[in-house]
CSV table of C-alpha atoms in Angstrom, one decimal:
chain,number,residue,atom,x,y,z
A,1,MET,CA,0.0,0.0,0.0
A,2,SER,CA,1.5,3.3,-1.1
A,3,LYS,CA,1.9,6.1,1.5
A,4,ILE,CA,-0.6,8.9,1.3
A,5,ASN,CA,0.7,12.4,0.5
A,6,TYR,CA,-1.5,14.4,2.9
A,7,GLN,CA,-0.2,17.7,1.5
A,8,LYS,CA,-1.5,16.7,-1.9
A,9,GLU,CA,-4.8,15.7,-0.4
A,10,LEU,CA,-5.0,19.2,1.1
A,11,ASP,CA,-4.1,20.7,-2.3
A,12,LYS,CA,-7.0,18.9,-3.9
A,13,VAL,CA,-9.5,20.4,-1.4
A,14,ILE,CA,-8.1,23.9,-1.8
A,15,GLU,CA,-8.1,23.7,-5.6
A,16,LYS,CA,-11.7,22.4,-5.7
A,17,ASN,CA,-12.9,25.2,-3.4
A,18,CYS,CA,-11.0,27.9,-5.3
A,19,ALA,CA,-12.4,26.6,-8.6
A,20,GLU,CA,-15.9,26.9,-7.2
A,21,ASN,CA,-15.2,30.2,-5.5
A,22,ILE,CA,-16.0,28.8,-2.1
A,23,VAL,CA,-14.4,29.8,1.2
A,24,PRO,CA,-15.3,27.1,3.7
A,25,THR,CA,-15.3,27.3,7.5
A,26,LEU,CA,-12.6,25.5,9.4
A,27,LEU,CA,-12.3,24.6,13.0
A,28,LEU,CA,-8.5,24.5,13.6
A,29,HIS,CA,-7.3,22.7,16.7
A,30,VAL,CA,-4.2,24.6,17.9
A,31,CYS,CA,-1.6,23.3,20.3
A,32,CYS,CA,0.5,26.5,20.7
A,33,ALA,CA,1.2,29.8,18.9
A,34,PRO,CA,4.5,28.7,17.2
A,35,CYS,CA,2.9,25.7,15.6
A,36,SER,CA,-0.2,27.6,14.6
A,37,SER,CA,1.7,30.5,13.0
A,38,TYR,CA,2.5,28.9,9.6
A,39,CYS,CA,-0.8,27.0,9.6
A,40,LEU,CA,-2.8,30.2,10.0
A,41,GLU,CA,-0.7,32.1,7.5
A,42,TYR,CA,-1.3,29.3,5.0
A,43,LEU,CA,-4.9,28.3,5.6
A,44,SER,CA,-6.4,31.7,6.2
A,45,LYS,CA,-6.0,32.4,2.4
A,46,TYR,CA,-8.5,29.6,1.7
A,47,PHE,CA,-10.7,29.2,4.8
A,48,LYS,CA,-12.6,31.1,7.4
A,49,ILE,CA,-10.8,29.8,10.4
A,50,THR,CA,-11.9,29.5,14.0
A,51,VAL,CA,-9.0,28.6,16.3
A,52,PHE,CA,-9.9,26.0,19.0
A,53,TYR,CA,-7.5,25.9,21.9
A,54,TYR,CA,-8.2,22.5,23.5
A,55,ASN,CA,-5.1,21.1,25.4
A,56,PRO,CA,-6.0,19.3,28.6
A,57,ASN,CA,-2.6,17.5,28.3
A,58,ILE,CA,-0.7,20.6,29.4
A,59,SER,CA,0.5,19.8,32.9
A,60,ARG,CA,0.4,23.1,34.7
A,61,SER,CA,-2.2,25.9,34.7
A,62,GLU,CA,0.6,28.5,34.4
A,63,GLU,CA,2.0,26.9,31.3
A,64,TYR,CA,-1.6,26.5,29.8
A,65,GLU,CA,-2.4,30.1,30.4
A,66,TYR,CA,0.9,31.4,29.0
A,67,ARG,CA,0.5,29.4,25.8
A,68,LEU,CA,-3.1,30.5,25.6
A,69,SER,CA,-2.1,34.2,25.9
A,70,GLU,CA,0.6,33.8,23.3
A,71,GLU,CA,-2.0,32.3,20.9
A,72,LYS,CA,-4.3,35.2,21.4
A,73,ARG,CA,-1.5,37.7,21.0
A,74,LEU,CA,-0.5,36.1,17.7
A,75,LEU,CA,-4.1,36.2,16.5
A,76,SER,CA,-4.3,39.9,17.3
A,77,GLN,CA,-1.0,40.8,15.5
A,78,MET,CA,-1.0,38.5,12.4
A,79,PRO,CA,-2.6,39.8,9.2
A,80,PHE,CA,-5.2,37.5,7.6
A,81,ILE,CA,-6.9,37.4,4.2
A,82,ASN,CA,-10.0,35.8,5.7
A,83,PRO,CA,-11.2,36.5,9.2
A,84,VAL,CA,-9.9,34.3,12.1
A,85,LYS,CA,-11.9,33.8,15.2
A,86,PHE,CA,-11.1,32.1,18.5
A,87,ILE,CA,-12.8,29.5,20.8
A,88,ASP,CA,-11.4,28.7,24.2
A,89,SER,CA,-12.1,25.6,26.3
A,90,THR,CA,-12.2,24.7,29.9
A,91,TYR,CA,-8.8,23.6,31.3
A,92,ASN,CA,-9.3,20.2,32.9
A,93,PRO,CA,-6.0,18.2,33.0
A,94,ASN,CA,-7.9,15.3,34.7
A,95,VAL,CA,-9.5,14.5,31.4
A,96,PHE,CA,-6.0,13.9,30.0
A,97,TYR,CA,-4.8,11.8,32.9
A,98,ASN,CA,-7.9,9.6,32.7
A,99,ALA,CA,-7.4,9.1,29.0
A,100,VAL,CA,-3.8,8.0,29.4
A,101,LYS,CA,-4.2,6.0,32.6
A,102,GLY,CA,-2.0,2.9,32.5
A,103,LEU,CA,0.2,4.4,29.8
A,104,GLU,CA,2.3,6.6,32.0
A,105,LYS,CA,5.5,4.7,31.2
A,106,GLU,CA,5.1,4.6,27.5
A,107,PRO,CA,7.8,6.3,25.5
A,108,GLU,CA,7.3,9.6,23.7
A,109,GLY,CA,5.5,9.0,20.4
A,110,GLY,CA,3.9,5.8,21.6
A,111,LYS,CA,0.5,4.7,22.8
A,112,ARG,CA,0.1,7.5,25.3
A,113,CYS,CA,0.6,10.1,22.6
A,114,ALA,CA,-1.9,8.3,20.4
A,115,GLU,CA,-4.5,8.5,23.2
A,116,CYS,CA,-3.7,12.2,23.6
A,117,PHE,CA,-4.3,12.8,19.9
A,118,ARG,CA,-7.6,10.9,20.2
A,119,LEU,CA,-8.7,13.0,23.1
A,120,ARG,CA,-8.0,16.3,21.4
A,121,LEU,CA,-9.2,15.4,18.0
A,122,SER,CA,-12.4,13.8,19.2
A,123,GLU,CA,-13.4,17.0,21.1
A,124,THR,CA,-12.5,19.1,18.1
A,125,ALA,CA,-14.7,17.0,15.8
A,126,ARG,CA,-17.5,17.1,18.3
A,127,LYS,CA,-17.2,20.9,18.6
A,128,ALA,CA,-17.0,21.3,14.8
A,129,LYS,CA,-20.2,19.2,14.4
A,130,GLU,CA,-21.9,21.2,17.1
A,131,LEU,CA,-21.1,24.5,15.5
A,132,SER,CA,-21.7,23.3,11.9
A,133,PHE,CA,-18.2,23.8,10.5
A,134,ASP,CA,-17.4,22.6,7.0
A,135,TYR,CA,-14.0,21.1,8.1
A,136,PHE,CA,-11.8,20.4,11.1
A,137,THR,CA,-8.1,19.8,11.4
A,138,THR,CA,-5.1,20.3,13.8
A,139,THR,CA,-1.8,22.1,13.8
A,140,LEU,CA,-0.1,19.0,15.3
A,141,THR,CA,1.1,17.7,11.9
A,142,ILE,CA,3.5,20.6,11.6
A,143,SER,CA,5.8,19.0,14.2
A,144,PRO,CA,8.6,16.8,13.0
A,145,LEU,CA,8.1,14.8,16.2
A,146,LYS,CA,4.5,14.0,15.5
A,147,ASN,CA,3.2,11.1,13.4
A,148,ALA,CA,1.2,12.8,10.6
A,149,GLN,CA,-0.1,9.5,9.3
A,150,LEU,CA,-1.5,8.6,12.7
A,151,LEU,CA,-3.0,12.0,13.2
A,152,ASN,CA,-4.7,11.9,9.9
A,153,GLU,CA,-6.1,8.4,10.5
A,154,ILE,CA,-7.5,9.5,13.9
A,155,GLY,CA,-8.9,12.7,12.3
A,156,ALA,CA,-10.6,10.7,9.6
A,157,GLU,CA,-12.0,8.2,12.1
A,158,TYR,CA,-13.7,11.0,14.1
A,159,ALA,CA,-14.8,12.7,10.9
A,160,GLU,CA,-16.8,9.6,10.1
A,161,LYS,CA,-18.1,9.2,13.6
A,162,TYR,CA,-19.4,12.8,13.8
A,163,GLY,CA,-20.3,13.2,10.1
A,164,ILE,CA,-18.0,16.1,9.4
A,165,ASN,CA,-15.1,16.7,6.9
A,166,TRP,CA,-11.6,16.1,8.1
A,167,LEU,CA,-9.0,18.3,6.4
A,168,TYR,CA,-6.0,16.1,5.7
A,169,SER,CA,-2.7,17.8,6.3
A,170,ASP,CA,1.0,17.4,6.8
A,171,PHE,CA,2.0,21.0,7.6
A,172,LYS,CA,5.7,20.2,7.9
A,173,LYS,CA,5.8,19.7,4.2
A,174,ARG,CA,7.0,22.5,1.9
A,175,GLU,CA,9.2,23.7,4.8
A,176,GLY,CA,6.2,24.6,6.9
A,177,TYR,CA,8.0,23.8,10.1
A,178,LYS,CA,10.9,26.0,9.1
A,179,ARG,CA,8.5,28.8,8.3
A,180,SER,CA,6.9,28.5,11.7
A,181,ILE,CA,10.3,29.1,13.3
A,182,VAL,CA,10.8,32.3,11.2
A,183,LEU,CA,7.3,33.5,12.2
A,184,SER,CA,8.0,32.6,15.8
A,185,ASN,CA,11.0,34.8,15.8
A,186,GLU,CA,9.2,37.6,13.9
A,187,TYR,CA,6.5,37.7,16.5
A,188,ASN,CA,8.8,36.8,19.4
A,189,LEU,CA,6.6,33.9,20.4
A,190,TYR,CA,7.2,31.7,23.4
A,191,ARG,CA,8.6,28.4,22.2
A,192,GLN,CA,9.0,25.2,24.2
A,193,ASN,CA,10.9,22.0,23.8
A,194,TYR,CA,8.1,19.7,25.0
A,195,CYS,CA,4.4,19.2,24.0
A,196,GLY,CA,3.0,20.3,27.3
A,197,CYS,CA,2.3,17.1,29.3
A,198,ILE,CA,4.3,16.1,32.4
A,199,PHE,CA,5.6,13.1,30.6
A,200,SER,CA,7.1,14.9,27.7
A,201,GLU,CA,8.5,17.5,30.0
A,202,ARG,CA,10.4,14.8,32.0
A,203,ALA,CA,11.6,13.3,28.7
A,204,SER,CA,12.9,16.7,27.5
A,205,LYS,CA,14.9,17.1,30.8
A,206,GLU,CA,16.4,13.6,30.5
A,207,ASN,CA,17.7,14.2,27.0
């Protein structure tokens, strides 16, 4: 079975919508400002985006609030072709700990991370369905450390479950990750070397 080029899948959607002169709505799950920077710059040309900051995996409330404030600051400062809105969510780390119970000793990128992806993408899909968005997707595929194939498979699974379109992506393609670093420097964004959970933080300190 040949590997799917998720960037080309995204290209097809964009080309079709542009040909039909359609600007669909997109609920974009955002993990942090640096990762969202390139995604927003790119996608706002073709979609009416609403940012959804849903990250119960972040281990400390101070870290959660700081990343949230940086995301809001970025949204207030970046120029967009189409309007970008924002939806916050309630911070409840217990939801994450319950989801990954029994997987605490799994390595980074393993089964624990997969359950974290499921947690965040299922809630994004549910919210997208509730608010009648045309598509939903996540900024997580921009990270070189995240499994884009797994993220897209999970996204497609919840798209089918909730009856809403998943927007396939691999935002690290076409030097998207490099562009996010440039934009992070341009806007002086807070960057971190771990995803936010206590397990990844410990792993980052051990390396």
